[in-house]
Short mmCIF file of C-alpha atoms in Angstrom, two decimals:
data_model
loop_
_atom_site.label_atom_id
_atom_site.label_comp_id
_atom_site.label_asym_id
_atom_site.label_seq_id
_atom_site.Cartn_x
_atom_site.Cartn_y
_atom_site.Cartn_z
CA MET A 104 27.35 0.84 -193.62
CA ILE A 105 26.01 1.98 -190.36
CA SER A 106 26.36 -1.39 -188.72
CA ASP A 107 30.12 -1.47 -189.85
CA LEU A 108 30.65 1.86 -188.25
CA HIS A 109 29.11 0.75 -184.97
CA ARG A 110 30.81 -2.57 -184.67
CA PRO A 111 34.21 -1.36 -183.37
CA SER A 112 32.74 0.91 -180.81
CA LEU A 113 30.63 -1.97 -179.67
CA ILE A 114 33.65 -4.17 -179.36
CA PHE A 115 35.44 -1.44 -177.48
CA VAL A 116 32.56 -0.92 -174.99
CA SER A 117 32.19 -4.66 -174.32
CA SER A 118 35.93 -4.99 -173.71
CA GLN A 119 35.80 -1.99 -171.27
CA VAL A 120 32.89 -3.65 -169.47
CA GLN A 121 34.78 -6.89 -169.22
CA LEU A 122 37.85 -5.04 -167.89
CA SER A 123 35.77 -3.30 -165.21
CA HIS A 124 34.15 -6.61 -164.14
CA PHE A 125 37.64 -8.15 -163.99
CA HIS A 126 38.79 -5.33 -161.68
CA LEU A 127 35.84 -5.71 -159.57
CA ILE A 128 36.29 -9.45 -159.22
CA LEU A 129 39.94 -8.88 -158.36
CA SER A 130 39.27 -6.31 -155.67
CA VAL A 131 36.53 -8.42 -154.16
CA SER A 132 38.69 -11.56 -154.05
CA SER A 133 41.68 -9.70 -152.62
CA SER A 134 39.43 -8.25 -149.86
CA VAL A 135 38.05 -11.69 -149.04
CA LEU A 136 41.57 -13.06 -148.85
CA LYS A 137 42.46 -10.24 -146.43
CA ILE A 138 39.41 -11.08 -144.36
CA GLN A 139 40.23 -14.81 -144.34
CA ILE A 140 43.87 -14.11 -143.29
CA LEU A 141 42.61 -11.84 -140.47
CA VAL A 142 40.15 -14.40 -139.31
CA SER A 143 42.60 -17.18 -139.39
CA THR A 144 45.21 -15.29 -137.45
CA ASN A 145 42.61 -14.26 -134.87
CA ILE A 146 41.46 -17.88 -134.44
CA SER A 147 45.04 -19.14 -134.07
CA SER A 148 45.80 -16.48 -131.42
CA LEU A 149 42.43 -17.38 -129.64
CA ILE A 150 43.52 -21.01 -129.62
CA ARG A 151 46.91 -20.02 -128.19
CA LEU A 152 45.26 -18.06 -125.54
CA MET A 153 42.85 -20.90 -124.52
CA ASN A 154 45.86 -23.38 -124.45
CA MET A 155 47.70 -21.09 -122.02
#
């Protein structure tokens, strides 16, 4: 009886944890993408400067 009562809440908690992990991964990957874009644009501008 007790285990049946606890099961839904456990499922809910685990789904919440997975959601938070997903959000964390999303934010980290988006920030990494922004950094990569920044670095690539900086490198291209540097190359342009050196070519001048």
